[in-house]
Amino acid sequence: MNTSLIDLAKTLLEIKSISPEDKGCFDIVENYLNPLGFETKRINYLNVENLYSTIGSKGPLFCFLGHTDVVPSGPEELWDIDPFKPEVIGDYLIGRGAADMKGAVATFLATAKEFLAENPNPNFRICVFLTSNEEGEPADGKINKIIKDLQDAGEHIDYCLVGEASSSLKLADTIRLGRRGSLSGSLIIKGKQGHVAYPDKVNNPIHLTGKVIDTLKEMTWDEGNEFFQPTSFQVSNIHSGTGATNVVPGHLEMKFNLRFSSESSEDSLKDKILSVLDRFGIEYEIEWTLNAIPFITKQTFFKDVVMKSIDSIMGYEPEINNGGGTSDGRWVAPMGTEVIELGPINETIHQINEKVNINDLEKLKYIYKEILINLNQV
Ligand SMILES: [Zn+2]
């Protein structure tokens, strides 16, 4: 086995790059790509570092999209190893970020190197586009700003391969052509505080909220479509009460989230929720956060290339599933880019003892390379 890919992944995993910090991962990436002929730009917004590295001067632009930040390790004593001292145990490389997604980032680099060694003058351009704030909260430092700058500079990404861990039970059994949208709400329901013994003198916000939740959890937001499951609503936090058993509280705080299909919009969802609150005559304050709008790649050219490449390396075609959380593909898709997510098995992402199978990473490299080879034949 070629160990350089795994060594490269380990080098990245040793860096404690918790969102939104890169902590030197990009130095490793730049030092790897520039000797291959890539030109690398470091674009920093606020505290967030981004790397945009390109090679080639003709043809469509293919992009490897990923991130170098990781989520915190959680309690280190629960890990079998130090989460930032990666180790290969059996067939698995263990460490925070192994599957999400430094393993894939290392695979991007190794793929580019091998492909360019065999095809020094391809018919298309390649870029590696990385951010250090994928996992963090939406902020101005996210890559949407940089995409806008790229567009303003006349750049257009034609094909984008996101290395997020899309696979479910075996490598490349699942790819994503899009993701659902995400809308969060932070709601304060106002009532009237008082003594529990005088029910006619209070207005219990907990009881009011019970009716609201009952209605919202039964609501049909949409039926979904061929690309997405129906929109779903979940309450994630709820808090009220003074701690005393004989006091009706004056207000209740609740946080909720909707994962929504392209059949709903930010406005249609807000309207439905506000109309429920109004129907019950509730006094409230609400703050919204739109984390992501849904995106879907409907063009089929790049999808067909990816399907064919997976089939020729793995001997099976992947299923298309557009579930899961959000990804940075959402920022690239509005350019009109064909965006596909294909990465390692996602079983352990964000968990204790996050791991990736080292044979899978090698195979992922062959799939990525096959995609580039197929693109080069067009
Ligand atoms: Zn990720």
mmCIF file of N, CA and C and ligand atoms in Angstrom, residues 67 100-101 134-135 164, ligand 1:
data_model
loop_
_atom_site.group_PDB
_atom_site.id
_atom_site.type_symbol
_atom_site.label_atom_id
_atom_site.label_comp_id
_atom_site.label_asym_id
_atom_site.label_seq_id
_atom_site.Cartn_x
_atom_site.Cartn_y
_atom_site.Cartn_z
ATOM 1 N N HIS A 67 -13.083 21.184 4.028
ATOM 2 C CA HIS A 67 -12.747 22.028 5.175
ATOM 3 C C HIS A 67 -11.701 21.352 6.049
ATOM 4 N N ASP A 100 -14.378 13.379 8.942
ATOM 5 C CA ASP A 100 -15.019 14.678 8.674
ATOM 6 C C ASP A 100 -14.042 15.798 8.978
ATOM 7 N N MET A 101 -13.192 16.238 7.984
ATOM 8 C CA MET A 101 -12.992 15.521 6.759
ATOM 9 C C MET A 101 -11.556 15.625 6.271
ATOM 10 N N GLU A 134 -16.273 25.412 8.363
ATOM 11 C CA GLU A 134 -17.465 24.718 7.864
ATOM 12 C C GLU A 134 -18.363 24.349 9.022
ATOM 13 N N GLU A 135 -17.746 23.876 10.111
ATOM 14 C CA GLU A 135 -18.515 23.340 11.236
ATOM 15 C C GLU A 135 -19.115 24.434 12.111
ATOM 16 N N GLU A 164 -17.302 15.586 1.844
ATOM 17 C CA GLU A 164 -17.987 15.250 3.102
ATOM 18 C C GLU A 164 -18.321 13.764 3.123
HETATM 19 ZN ZN ZN B 1 -17.653 18.117 7.365
#
